[in-house]
Coordinates of C-alpha atoms in Angstrom, one line a residue:
Chain A
X1 CA -0.1 0.0 0.0
X2 CA 3.1 2.1 0.7
X3 CA 3.7 2.7 -2.9
X4 CA 0.6 2.9 -4.1
X5 CA 0.2 6.0 -2.1
X6 CA 2.7 7.8 -3.9
X7 CA 1.3 7.1 -7.4
X8 CA -1.5 9.5 -6.8
X9 CA -0.1 12.6 -4.3
X10 CA -3.4 15.1 -4.9
X11 CA -5.8 12.7 -3.4
X12 CA -3.6 9.7 -2.9
X13 CA -5.7 9.3 0.5
X14 CA -8.8 8.0 -1.4
X15 CA -7.0 6.1 -3.8
X16 CA -5.3 3.9 -1.5
X17 CA -7.7 3.3 1.1
X18 CA -10.1 2.5 -1.6
X19 CA -7.9 -0.2 -2.6
X20 CA -9.1 -2.5 0.1
X21 CA -12.7 -1.4 0.0
X22 CA -13.0 -1.8 -3.8
X23 CA -12.6 -6.0 -3.7
X24 CA -15.2 -6.5 -1.2
X25 CA -17.5 -3.7 -2.8
X26 CA -18.6 -6.1 -5.8
X27 CA -19.0 -9.2 -4.0
X28 CA -21.8 -7.0 -1.8
X29 CA -24.2 -7.0 -4.8
X30 CA -27.5 -6.8 -2.9
X31 CA -26.3 -3.3 -2.5
X32 CA -26.1 -2.1 -5.9
X33 CA -29.2 0.0 -7.5
X34 CA -30.4 -0.9 -11.0
X35 CA -29.6 1.3 -13.8
X36 CA -33.1 2.0 -15.0
X37 CA -33.2 5.5 -14.8
X38 CA -30.8 5.2 -17.6
X39 CA -32.3 5.8 -21.2
X40 CA -29.7 4.9 -23.1
X41 CA -31.0 1.9 -25.3
X42 CA -27.8 -0.2 -25.2
X43 CA -27.8 -2.4 -22.6
X44 CA -25.8 -1.5 -19.8
X45 CA -23.5 -3.6 -17.9
X46 CA -26.2 -5.9 -15.3
X47 CA -24.9 -6.3 -11.9
X48 CA -28.0 -7.8 -10.7
X49 CA -27.3 -10.0 -7.7
X50 CA -27.9 -13.8 -8.5
X51 CA -28.8 -16.1 -5.7
X52 CA -26.3 -19.1 -5.5
X53 CA -27.8 -22.7 -6.1
X54 CA -28.0 -25.8 -4.6
X55 CA -24.9 -26.6 -7.6
X56 CA -23.2 -23.2 -7.1
X57 CA -23.0 -23.9 -2.8
X58 CA -21.6 -27.3 -3.4
X59 CA -18.7 -25.6 -6.0
X60 CA -18.0 -23.0 -3.8
X61 CA -17.6 -25.2 -0.5
X62 CA -15.2 -27.3 -2.6
X63 CA -13.1 -24.3 -3.7
X64 CA -13.5 -23.2 0.0
X65 CA -12.0 -26.4 1.2
X66 CA -8.9 -26.2 -1.3
X67 CA -8.0 -22.8 -0.2
X68 CA -8.1 -24.1 3.3
X69 CA -5.6 -27.0 2.4
X70 CA -3.2 -24.4 2.0
X71 CA -1.0 -26.7 -0.8
X72 CA -3.8 -27.4 -3.7
X73 CA -1.5 -27.6 -6.8
X74 CA -2.1 -25.5 -10.1
X75 CA -3.9 -28.2 -11.7
X76 CA -6.7 -28.0 -8.9
X77 CA -7.5 -24.5 -9.5
X78 CA -7.4 -24.8 -13.4
X79 CA -10.2 -28.1 -13.1
X80 CA -12.0 -25.3 -11.1
X81 CA -11.8 -22.2 -13.0
X82 CA -12.6 -24.4 -16.1
X83 CA -15.3 -26.6 -14.6
X84 CA -18.9 -25.6 -14.1
X85 CA -19.9 -22.1 -12.6
X86 CA -16.2 -21.2 -12.2
X87 CA -15.0 -20.0 -9.2
X88 CA -18.3 -18.6 -8.3
X89 CA -18.1 -15.2 -6.2
X90 CA -15.5 -12.3 -6.6
X91 CA -14.3 -13.4 -3.0
X92 CA -13.2 -16.8 -4.1
X93 CA -12.0 -15.0 -7.5
X94 CA -9.4 -12.6 -5.7
X95 CA -7.8 -15.6 -3.7
X96 CA -7.8 -17.8 -6.8
X97 CA -7.2 -15.5 -9.9
X98 CA -3.3 -14.8 -8.5
X99 CA -3.0 -18.4 -8.0
X100 CA -3.9 -19.6 -11.4
X101 CA -1.2 -17.5 -13.1
X102 CA 0.9 -18.3 -10.2
X103 CA 1.9 -14.4 -9.7
X104 CA 3.6 -13.0 -6.9
X105 CA 1.2 -10.0 -5.5
X106 CA 4.3 -8.5 -3.8
X107 CA 3.5 -5.2 -3.1
X108 CA 7.0 -3.7 -2.9
X109 CA 7.8 -2.4 -6.7
X110 CA 7.4 1.3 -7.0
X111 CA 4.7 2.9 -9.1
X112 CA 5.9 6.1 -11.2
X113 CA 4.6 9.0 -10.7
X114 CA 1.9 10.7 -12.0
X115 CA 4.2 13.4 -13.5
X116 CA 5.9 10.4 -15.2
X117 CA 3.2 8.5 -16.3
X118 CA 1.8 11.5 -18.1
X119 CA 4.8 12.2 -20.1
X120 CA 4.2 8.7 -21.8
X121 CA 3.2 9.1 -25.4
X122 CA 0.0 6.9 -24.8
X123 CA -1.3 8.9 -22.0
X124 CA -4.1 10.8 -23.3
X125 CA -5.2 7.8 -25.4
X126 CA -5.3 5.6 -22.4
X127 CA -6.8 8.4 -20.3
X128 CA -9.8 9.1 -23.0
X129 CA -10.6 5.6 -22.7
X130 CA -11.0 5.2 -18.8
X131 CA -13.0 8.3 -18.9
X132 CA -15.4 6.4 -21.5
X133 CA -15.5 3.0 -19.5
X134 CA -18.3 4.2 -16.9
X135 CA -20.2 1.5 -18.7
X136 CA -18.2 -1.0 -17.0
X137 CA -18.6 0.4 -13.3
X138 CA -21.3 -1.2 -11.0
X139 CA -24.6 1.5 -11.4
X140 CA -24.8 3.5 -7.9
X141 CA -21.3 3.2 -7.2
X142 CA -20.7 6.9 -5.5
X143 CA -19.3 9.6 -8.0
X144 CA -16.0 9.7 -5.6
X145 CA -15.4 6.2 -5.6
X146 CA -15.6 5.7 -9.2
X147 CA -13.3 8.5 -9.9
X148 CA -10.5 7.0 -7.7
X149 CA -10.8 3.7 -9.2
X150 CA -10.5 5.2 -12.7
X151 CA -7.7 6.9 -11.7
X152 CA -6.0 3.6 -10.3
X153 CA -7.0 2.0 -13.7
X154 CA -5.1 4.7 -15.8
X155 CA -2.4 4.2 -13.2
X156 CA -2.5 0.1 -13.9
X157 CA -2.5 0.7 -17.8
X158 CA 0.2 3.6 -17.9
X159 CA 2.7 1.4 -15.5
X160 CA 2.5 -2.0 -17.5
X161 CA 3.7 -0.3 -20.7
X162 CA 5.9 1.8 -18.9
X163 CA 7.5 -1.1 -17.5
X164 CA 7.6 -3.1 -21.1
X165 CA 8.3 -0.4 -23.5
X166 CA 7.8 -2.6 -26.4
X167 CA 4.1 -3.5 -25.7
X168 CA 1.9 -1.0 -27.0
X169 CA -1.6 0.1 -25.5
X170 CA -4.5 -0.7 -27.8
X171 CA -8.4 0.1 -27.1
X172 CA -9.7 -3.0 -25.1
X173 CA -7.0 -3.3 -23.0
X174 CA -8.6 -1.2 -20.4
X175 CA -11.8 -3.1 -20.5
X176 CA -9.2 -6.5 -19.3
X177 CA -7.2 -4.4 -16.8
X178 CA -10.5 -3.0 -15.2
X179 CA -12.1 -6.1 -14.5
X180 CA -8.9 -7.2 -12.2
X181 CA -8.6 -4.0 -10.9
X182 CA -12.5 -4.4 -9.7
X183 CA -12.1 -7.9 -8.7
X184 CA -8.4 -8.2 -6.8
X185 CA -7.7 -4.4 -6.4
X186 CA -4.7 -2.4 -7.9
X187 CA -1.6 -4.3 -6.5
X188 CA -2.7 -7.7 -7.6
X189 CA -4.3 -6.1 -10.8
X190 CA -1.0 -4.9 -11.9
X191 CA 0.9 -8.4 -11.1
X192 CA -1.6 -10.1 -13.3
X193 CA -2.0 -7.8 -16.4
X194 CA 1.8 -8.1 -16.3
X195 CA 1.7 -11.4 -17.0
X196 CA -0.8 -11.4 -19.3
X197 CA 0.6 -8.5 -21.3
X198 CA 3.9 -10.5 -21.7
X199 CA 2.3 -14.0 -22.4
X200 CA -1.9 -14.4 -23.5
X201 CA -2.3 -10.8 -25.2
X202 CA 1.4 -9.9 -26.2
X203 CA 0.3 -10.3 -29.5
X204 CA -2.5 -7.9 -29.7
X205 CA 0.0 -5.6 -28.0
X206 CA 2.2 -5.2 -31.0
X207 CA 3.0 -2.5 -33.0
X208 CA 0.6 -3.2 -35.8
X209 CA -2.4 -5.5 -35.3
X210 CA -1.5 -8.0 -38.3
X211 CA -0.7 -11.2 -35.8
X212 CA -4.1 -10.3 -34.0
X213 CA -5.7 -10.4 -37.4
X214 CA -3.8 -13.2 -38.4
X215 CA -4.9 -15.0 -35.4
X216 CA -8.9 -14.3 -35.6
X217 CA -8.7 -16.7 -38.8
X218 CA -8.4 -19.7 -36.7
X219 CA -12.3 -19.3 -36.1
X220 CA -13.1 -20.5 -39.7
X221 CA -11.3 -24.0 -39.5
X222 CA -12.8 -24.5 -36.7
X223 CA -16.3 -24.2 -37.5
X224 CA -15.5 -25.4 -41.0
X225 CA -14.8 -29.2 -39.0
X226 CA -17.4 -28.4 -36.6
X227 CA -20.5 -27.0 -38.2
X228 CA -20.1 -27.5 -42.3
X229 CA -23.5 -25.6 -43.2
X230 CA -22.6 -22.7 -41.0
X231 CA -19.2 -22.3 -42.3
X232 CA -20.3 -22.2 -46.1
X233 CA -22.9 -19.8 -45.1
X234 CA -20.7 -17.0 -43.1
X235 CA -18.4 -18.1 -46.2
X236 CA -20.2 -16.9 -48.7
X237 CA -21.5 -13.8 -46.9
X238 CA -17.6 -12.9 -46.4
X239 CA -18.5 -11.8 -42.6
X240 CA -14.9 -12.0 -41.9
X241 CA -13.7 -12.1 -38.5
X242 CA -14.1 -8.4 -37.4
X243 CA -17.1 -9.3 -35.4
X244 CA -15.0 -10.9 -33.3
X245 CA -11.6 -8.7 -32.9
X246 CA -13.4 -7.0 -29.2
X247 CA -14.1 -10.6 -28.2
X248 CA -10.4 -11.6 -28.5
X249 CA -9.1 -8.5 -27.4
X250 CA -10.8 -7.8 -24.3
X251 CA -11.7 -11.6 -23.5
X252 CA -15.4 -10.4 -23.9
X253 CA -15.4 -7.9 -21.3
X254 CA -16.3 -5.2 -23.8
X255 CA -19.0 -7.2 -25.2
X256 CA -20.7 -8.5 -22.8
X257 CA -23.5 -6.9 -20.8
X258 CA -23.7 -9.4 -17.7
X259 CA -21.3 -8.5 -15.1
X260 CA -21.2 -12.1 -14.0
X261 CA -20.5 -13.5 -17.3
X262 CA -17.3 -11.6 -17.8
X263 CA -15.9 -12.8 -14.6
X264 CA -16.9 -16.2 -15.4
X265 CA -15.2 -16.1 -18.8
X266 CA -12.1 -14.4 -17.2
X267 CA -12.2 -17.4 -14.7
X268 CA -12.0 -20.0 -17.6
X269 CA -9.3 -17.5 -19.8
X270 CA -7.2 -17.7 -16.5
X271 CA -7.0 -21.6 -16.5
X272 CA -6.6 -22.3 -21.0
X273 CA -4.2 -21.6 -23.4
X274 CA -4.1 -18.3 -24.9
X275 CA -6.0 -19.1 -27.8
X276 CA -9.2 -20.6 -26.2
X277 CA -11.3 -16.9 -26.5
X278 CA -11.3 -17.8 -30.4
X279 CA -12.4 -21.0 -29.7
X280 CA -15.2 -19.6 -27.4
X281 CA -15.6 -17.1 -30.2
X282 CA -16.5 -20.2 -32.3
X283 CA -18.4 -22.1 -29.8
X284 CA -20.8 -18.7 -29.5
X285 CA -21.1 -18.5 -33.2
X286 CA -22.3 -22.3 -33.5
X287 CA -24.5 -21.6 -30.6
X288 CA -25.9 -19.4 -32.5
X289 CA -26.4 -20.6 -35.5
X290 CA -30.1 -20.3 -36.0
X291 CA -30.0 -17.0 -35.9
X292 CA -27.3 -16.7 -38.3
X293 CA -29.1 -18.5 -40.9
X294 CA -32.4 -16.2 -40.1
X295 CA -30.8 -13.2 -40.6
X296 CA -29.7 -13.4 -44.3
X297 CA -26.6 -14.4 -46.4
X298 CA -25.2 -10.9 -45.7
X299 CA -22.3 -9.9 -44.7
X300 CA -23.5 -6.5 -42.7
X301 CA -26.5 -8.3 -41.3
X302 CA -24.2 -11.0 -39.9
X303 CA -21.6 -9.0 -38.4
X304 CA -24.0 -6.6 -36.4
X305 CA -26.2 -9.9 -35.1
X306 CA -22.9 -11.7 -33.7
X307 CA -21.5 -8.6 -32.4
X308 CA -24.0 -8.1 -30.4
X309 CA -23.9 -10.7 -27.6
X310 CA -27.5 -11.4 -25.7
X311 CA -28.0 -11.8 -22.1
X312 CA -29.9 -15.0 -22.0
X313 CA -27.2 -17.5 -23.5
X314 CA -26.0 -20.4 -21.5
X315 CA -22.2 -19.8 -21.0
X316 CA -21.6 -23.0 -19.6
X317 CA -22.6 -25.2 -22.4
X318 CA -20.3 -22.8 -24.4
X319 CA -17.8 -23.4 -22.5
X320 CA -17.9 -27.0 -22.5
X321 CA -18.4 -26.8 -26.2
X322 CA -15.3 -24.4 -26.7
X323 CA -13.3 -27.2 -24.6
X324 CA -14.3 -29.8 -26.4
X325 CA -13.5 -28.2 -29.9
X326 CA -9.9 -27.3 -28.3
X327 CA -9.3 -31.0 -27.9
X328 CA -10.6 -32.4 -31.0
X329 CA -9.0 -29.6 -33.0
X330 CA -6.0 -28.2 -31.2
X331 CA -4.2 -24.9 -33.0
X332 CA -1.6 -27.2 -34.2
X333 CA -4.2 -29.1 -36.4
X334 CA -5.4 -25.7 -37.7
X335 CA -2.3 -23.8 -38.4
X336 CA -1.9 -25.1 -41.8
X337 CA -5.7 -23.8 -42.9
X338 CA -5.2 -20.8 -41.2
X339 CA -2.4 -20.0 -43.1
X340 CA -3.7 -20.9 -46.5
X341 CA -7.2 -19.0 -45.4
X342 CA -4.8 -15.7 -44.9
X343 CA -3.5 -16.3 -48.3
X344 CA -6.7 -16.8 -50.0
X345 CA -7.8 -13.6 -48.7
X346 CA -5.3 -11.9 -50.0
X347 CA -5.5 -13.2 -53.3
X348 CA -9.3 -12.3 -53.0
X349 CA -9.0 -8.9 -51.9
X350 CA -6.0 -8.3 -54.9
X351 CA -8.8 -9.8 -57.6
X352 CA -11.3 -7.6 -56.5
X353 CA -9.1 -4.1 -56.8
X354 CA -8.4 -5.5 -60.6
X355 CA -12.0 -5.6 -61.4
X356 CA -12.9 -2.4 -59.3
X357 CA -10.2 -0.8 -61.5
X358 CA -11.0 -2.5 -64.6
X359 CA -14.9 -1.6 -64.1
X360 CA -13.9 2.3 -63.6
X361 CA -11.5 2.4 -66.2
X362 CA -14.6 1.3 -68.9
X363 CA -15.5 5.3 -68.8
X364 CA -11.6 6.3 -68.8
X365 CA -9.5 7.0 -72.1
X366 CA -7.9 4.5 -73.9
X367 CA -4.4 5.2 -72.6
X368 CA -5.7 5.0 -68.9
X369 CA -6.7 1.5 -69.5
X370 CA -3.5 0.5 -70.9
X371 CA -2.2 1.9 -67.6
X372 CA -2.9 -1.0 -66.0
X373 CA -1.7 -3.8 -68.2
X374 CA 2.0 -2.0 -69.1
X375 CA 4.1 -3.0 -66.6
X376 CA 5.5 -0.3 -64.5
X377 CA 8.7 0.4 -65.7
X378 CA 7.5 0.9 -69.4
X379 CA 5.5 3.9 -68.4
X380 CA 7.5 7.2 -69.2
X381 CA 7.3 8.9 -65.5
X382 CA 9.8 11.8 -65.1
X383 CA 11.0 10.1 -62.1
X384 CA 11.3 6.5 -63.3
X385 CA 14.7 6.0 -64.1
X386 CA 13.4 3.2 -66.5
X387 CA 10.8 5.3 -68.0
X388 CA 13.8 7.8 -68.6
X389 CA 16.1 4.6 -70.3
X390 CA 13.0 3.7 -72.5
X391 CA 12.7 6.9 -73.7
X392 CA 16.2 7.8 -74.5
X393 CA 16.3 4.2 -76.3
X394 CA 13.1 5.0 -78.2
X395 CA 15.2 8.1 -79.3
X396 CA 18.0 6.3 -80.2
X397 CA 16.3 3.8 -82.2
X398 CA 14.5 6.6 -84.3
X399 CA 17.8 8.5 -84.6
X400 CA 19.3 5.2 -86.2
X401 CA 16.2 4.7 -88.6
X402 CA 16.1 8.1 -90.0
X403 CA 19.6 7.6 -90.6
X404 CA 19.1 4.7 -92.2
X405 CA 16.5 6.1 -94.0
X406 CA 18.6 9.6 -95.5
X407 CA 21.5 7.0 -96.4
X408 CA 19.4 5.3 -98.6
X409 CA 17.3 8.4 -99.8
X410 CA 14.1 8.0 -98.3
X411 CA 10.8 6.5 -100.0
X412 CA 8.6 4.0 -98.7
X413 CA 8.1 2.3 -102.3
X414 CA 11.8 2.5 -103.2
X415 CA 12.9 -1.4 -103.0
X416 CA 15.5 -1.8 -100.2
X417 CA 17.8 -4.3 -100.6
X418 CA 16.2 -6.9 -98.1
X419 CA 13.0 -7.0 -100.6
X420 CA 14.0 -8.3 -103.4
Chain B
X23 CA -34.8 -1.2 -79.8
X24 CA -32.2 1.2 -79.0
X25 CA -34.4 1.9 -75.7
X26 CA -34.7 -1.4 -74.7
X27 CA -31.4 -2.1 -75.1
X28 CA -30.5 0.6 -72.4
X29 CA -32.6 -0.6 -70.1
X30 CA -31.7 -4.1 -70.4
X31 CA -28.0 -2.4 -69.4
X32 CA -29.7 -0.3 -66.3
X33 CA -31.5 -3.8 -65.3
X34 CA -28.2 -5.4 -65.1
X35 CA -25.9 -2.6 -63.5
X36 CA -29.0 -2.6 -60.3
X37 CA -28.9 -6.7 -60.4
X38 CA -25.3 -6.0 -60.3
X39 CA -24.5 -3.9 -57.7
X40 CA -27.7 -4.3 -55.3
X41 CA -28.5 -7.9 -54.6
X42 CA -31.0 -7.4 -51.6
X43 CA -33.3 -5.3 -53.9
X44 CA -32.7 -2.2 -51.7
X45 CA -30.1 0.2 -52.4
X46 CA -28.0 -0.2 -49.9
X47 CA -24.8 2.2 -49.2
X48 CA -21.9 1.6 -46.8
X49 CA -20.8 4.4 -45.7
X50 CA -17.5 4.6 -43.1
X51 CA -16.8 7.3 -40.4
X52 CA -13.6 8.1 -39.5
X53 CA -11.4 10.5 -37.2
X54 CA -9.5 10.8 -34.5
X55 CA -10.1 9.2 -30.9
X56 CA -13.3 11.1 -29.0
X57 CA -14.1 12.8 -32.3
X58 CA -17.6 11.8 -31.8
X59 CA -17.8 9.1 -34.4
X60 CA -19.9 7.0 -32.6
X61 CA -22.3 9.9 -31.0
X62 CA -22.8 11.0 -34.6
X63 CA -23.7 7.5 -35.9
X64 CA -26.0 6.6 -32.5
X65 CA -27.7 10.3 -33.3
X66 CA -28.8 9.6 -36.8
X67 CA -29.7 6.0 -36.2
X68 CA -31.4 6.1 -33.2
X69 CA -32.4 10.0 -32.9
X70 CA -30.8 9.9 -29.3
X71 CA -27.6 11.0 -27.8
X72 CA -25.4 8.3 -26.1
X73 CA -24.7 8.9 -22.2
X74 CA -22.3 6.7 -21.7
X75 CA -20.2 6.4 -25.2
X76 CA -17.4 4.2 -24.6
X77 CA -14.2 3.6 -27.2
X78 CA -14.8 1.5 -30.2
X79 CA -13.3 -1.4 -30.8
X80 CA -12.5 -2.4 -34.3
X81 CA -15.7 -1.6 -36.2
X82 CA -19.5 -1.0 -35.2
X83 CA -21.9 -0.7 -37.5
X84 CA -25.7 0.8 -37.6
X85 CA -28.4 1.3 -40.5
X86 CA -31.1 3.2 -40.9
X87 CA -33.3 3.1 -43.9
X88 CA -34.6 6.9 -45.7
X89 CA -37.2 7.2 -48.2
X90 CA -36.3 9.3 -50.7
X91 CA -37.9 10.5 -53.9
X92 CA -40.5 7.6 -53.4
X93 CA -37.6 5.1 -53.0
X94 CA -36.2 3.1 -49.6
X95 CA -32.4 3.3 -50.1
X96 CA -30.7 1.9 -46.7
X97 CA -27.6 3.5 -45.3
X98 CA -25.0 1.1 -43.5
X99 CA -22.8 3.4 -41.1
X100 CA -19.7 1.5 -40.2
X101 CA -18.4 3.6 -36.7
X102 CA -14.4 2.7 -36.5
X103 CA -11.9 2.7 -34.3
X104 CA -10.1 6.1 -33.7
X105 CA -6.4 4.8 -32.7
X106 CA -4.1 4.3 -34.9
X107 CA -2.9 0.8 -34.6
X108 CA -6.2 -0.5 -35.4
X109 CA -6.0 1.1 -38.8
X110 CA -2.3 -0.3 -39.6
X111 CA -3.5 -4.0 -40.6
X112 CA -7.8 -3.5 -40.3
X113 CA -8.0 -0.6 -42.9
X114 CA -8.5 -2.7 -45.5
X115 CA -11.7 -4.3 -43.9
X116 CA -13.4 -1.1 -43.1
X117 CA -12.8 0.2 -46.6
X118 CA -14.3 -2.8 -48.7
X119 CA -16.7 -1.7 -51.2
X120 CA -17.2 1.5 -49.4
X121 CA -19.8 4.2 -51.2
X122 CA -18.6 7.4 -49.1
X123 CA -16.3 8.5 -46.5
X124 CA -17.6 10.4 -43.4
X125 CA -14.3 12.2 -41.8
X126 CA -15.5 13.6 -38.5
X127 CA -13.2 16.1 -36.1
X128 CA -13.6 17.8 -33.2
X129 CA -14.0 21.3 -33.2
X130 CA -12.6 21.9 -29.6
X131 CA -9.9 19.7 -30.4
X132 CA -7.2 21.4 -33.0
X133 CA -5.2 18.1 -33.0
X134 CA -7.9 16.3 -34.4
X135 CA -8.3 19.0 -36.8
X136 CA -4.3 18.8 -37.7
X137 CA -5.1 14.5 -38.3
X138 CA -7.3 15.6 -40.9
X139 CA -4.8 15.1 -43.3
X140 CA -3.7 11.7 -42.7
X141 CA -7.5 10.4 -42.6
X142 CA -7.5 12.2 -46.3
X143 CA -4.4 10.4 -47.2
X144 CA -5.8 7.1 -45.7
X145 CA -8.8 7.4 -47.8
X146 CA -6.9 8.3 -51.0
X147 CA -5.0 5.1 -50.2
X148 CA -8.1 2.7 -50.0
X149 CA -10.6 3.5 -52.0
X150 CA -10.4 2.8 -55.7
X151 CA -13.0 5.2 -56.8
X152 CA -13.1 8.8 -55.9
X153 CA -15.7 8.2 -53.6
X154 CA -17.7 11.2 -52.0
X155 CA -16.3 12.5 -49.0
X156 CA -17.9 14.9 -46.6
X157 CA -16.0 16.7 -43.4
X158 CA -17.8 17.1 -40.1
X159 CA -16.5 19.3 -37.3
X160 CA -18.3 17.9 -34.1
X161 CA -19.3 19.2 -30.6
X162 CA -20.1 22.8 -32.1
X163 CA -22.1 23.1 -28.9
X164 CA -19.1 23.8 -27.3
X165 CA -16.2 26.3 -27.3
X166 CA -14.7 26.7 -31.0
X167 CA -11.1 25.6 -31.2
X168 CA -11.3 25.6 -34.8
X169 CA -13.2 28.6 -36.6
X170 CA -15.3 27.8 -39.4
X171 CA -13.4 30.0 -42.0
X172 CA -10.6 27.9 -41.5
X173 CA -12.5 24.2 -41.9
X174 CA -14.3 25.9 -44.6
X175 CA -10.8 26.6 -46.4
X176 CA -10.0 23.4 -45.6
X177 CA -12.9 21.4 -47.0
X178 CA -12.6 23.3 -49.9
X179 CA -9.0 22.6 -50.7
X180 CA -10.0 18.8 -50.4
X181 CA -13.7 19.4 -52.6
X182 CA -15.6 18.1 -49.6
X183 CA -18.3 19.8 -48.3
X184 CA -18.2 21.0 -44.5
X185 CA -21.3 20.6 -41.8
X186 CA -20.9 21.9 -38.5
X187 CA -22.9 20.1 -35.4
X188 CA -23.4 18.8 -32.1
X189 CA -24.8 15.1 -31.5
X190 CA -25.1 15.9 -28.4
X191 CA -27.8 18.6 -29.0
X192 CA -31.2 18.1 -29.3
X193 CA -31.4 21.2 -31.1
X194 CA -29.1 19.9 -33.4
X195 CA -30.8 16.8 -34.2
X196 CA -31.9 18.1 -37.5
X197 CA -28.4 19.2 -38.3
X198 CA -26.8 15.7 -38.2
X199 CA -29.8 14.4 -40.3
X200 CA -29.0 16.9 -42.8
X201 CA -25.9 15.5 -43.3
X202 CA -26.3 12.1 -43.6
X203 CA -29.7 12.9 -46.3
X204 CA -27.5 14.8 -48.1
X205 CA -25.1 12.3 -48.2
X206 CA -28.1 9.7 -49.3
X207 CA -28.7 11.8 -52.1
X208 CA -25.8 12.2 -53.4
X209 CA -25.5 8.4 -53.3
X210 CA -28.3 8.3 -54.8
X211 CA -28.1 9.8 -57.6
X212 CA -25.0 9.4 -58.3
X213 CA -23.9 6.8 -61.2
X214 CA -22.7 3.5 -59.4
X215 CA -18.7 3.9 -59.5
X216 CA -18.1 6.8 -61.7
X217 CA -16.1 9.2 -59.9
X218 CA -17.5 12.3 -59.3
X219 CA -15.6 15.2 -60.4
X220 CA -15.8 18.0 -58.4
X221 CA -12.5 19.7 -59.4
X222 CA -13.0 23.6 -59.1
X223 CA -16.4 23.8 -57.4
X224 CA -16.6 25.3 -54.3
X225 CA -18.8 24.0 -51.9
X226 CA -21.0 25.9 -49.3
X227 CA -20.7 25.0 -46.1
X228 CA -24.0 24.0 -45.0
X229 CA -25.9 24.9 -41.6
X230 CA -29.0 23.1 -40.3
X231 CA -31.2 23.1 -43.1
X232 CA -32.4 20.6 -45.1
X233 CA -34.2 23.0 -47.8
X234 CA -30.7 24.1 -49.0
X235 CA -29.7 20.5 -49.5
X236 CA -30.6 20.0 -52.5
X237 CA -28.3 23.0 -54.3
X238 CA -24.9 21.6 -52.5
X239 CA -25.4 17.9 -53.5
X240 CA -26.7 19.6 -57.0
X241 CA -23.6 21.6 -57.5
X242 CA -21.1 18.4 -57.1
X243 CA -23.2 16.1 -59.2
X244 CA -23.2 18.8 -62.4
X245 CA -19.4 18.8 -62.7

């Protein structure tokens, strides 16, 4: 805590004392006020309290037993996090999440000062996104508390990317960070984010999204093997993978409307290999296959349908299917297909470009049309050295022909020696 | 004889470009982070202001059907992420088959205006056809950092009509409507995939007044 109080000099009192409260705050879900006064038609994140079922209760007792035991192995935590209902509640999550990643909640590392943070090139982007993350906070949270948590979120994000300068912040990273901040508090959240950023999310944090775009393609080979009709339908509509981008980048945190679904999925992903979100994405699409067929074979309609995840999905069965898919078609078996698919898309795009160009050319002068069929070096660009070379050569050939013609006397009708 | 031929050709063109009977136009909305791209598209499609707006990740999609000259046309608005890193490798997905581009800046934020050059460049690199572009200055309910003259000069230089509006104010609702209606008219009347050559035309700033719209897009089309 000492290190934290140095982070925000101005309002460090609220900031540091809040930390302890914040993790407990969200377990008391009964205190939350529903957000009915908000008129926004987009569904707000719902923090509705849910009564514990018999099954959940026995799962909770099992986890509590394992925690008491003291030397449960990583395998135990993984099994519990993956299995039905995951880690059940936030109180247990706060204890088990660090164990799943085996992070050391050592609070001694000094966080950079706010003055330092604000010098960072990503600072303003992070602040913009954090300020717009209101949806992720429980409704009814006191204004002061929310602002303090948002400050902590900014610090948390910048701390990671300052410690690892090769990592780049992306919009959506804040959705991941806030989930951990709300559940485990500032200190442990930093450790977890540090670990995930150099592992599961590393690819997303590269300077370009090229690899992320590539990795998203995994969804299609999974669909192709598991649900051929659906695959062909989506493939012929050229839906692409953009609908799943926020799912992958935020572990669904950005796209889900219910807080309990978000944390349930985080249980699952923390205990899974890095590519698991794509298997869950495929599983989710399969779960909604009928909706996809109903909406029609149109890119925009399917994109729109899929990017809005309904509230009433049975995530336990979706996760169960995702686990099965991973077992049946591990990434190593799909790699070749992914590569081919990316290659094919690239070629298709090139063809489309040419087709559009040709269509445009119909209305253009002949010489403009010719341009696209001539190699570049043939065109007489002023700045192109080959063009210059070509022009010089033309001139020389012309000169030679002229000299030949004058030598023998210029007449087209005169019989030359070659024409006997 | 000749007339029937022309009709057939036209029919073919229609079938070719509009598979769903109703004419659909894809419009992408670009601009810096936090200039209000989401708010603008939301205002137009839902006639409301988003109270808790979030950062857009990748691309969001909204649509609205308009009735223009006894015909229904559908505008698909693709609301893109503002952060630069999303564009480096995703940008081709955004611009695919696009019919028009709306470039947004924040009138209270000079940096977002300065970036317009970058957005125009991206647009040039990714649009094959000379697709219609419009410039929108958002948040004009707040203190202006970019004055209208300057923005108008920039818009003229790049042959774009300029609109200033506020997605937040209900009173400006008509203006947002006018922006997209103008675009819809222009798209509807424009021959498919033939670039609109507007060189040498100065287009006037249009303030919330749908009545005046006709002149503005007509002037673009006449050239």
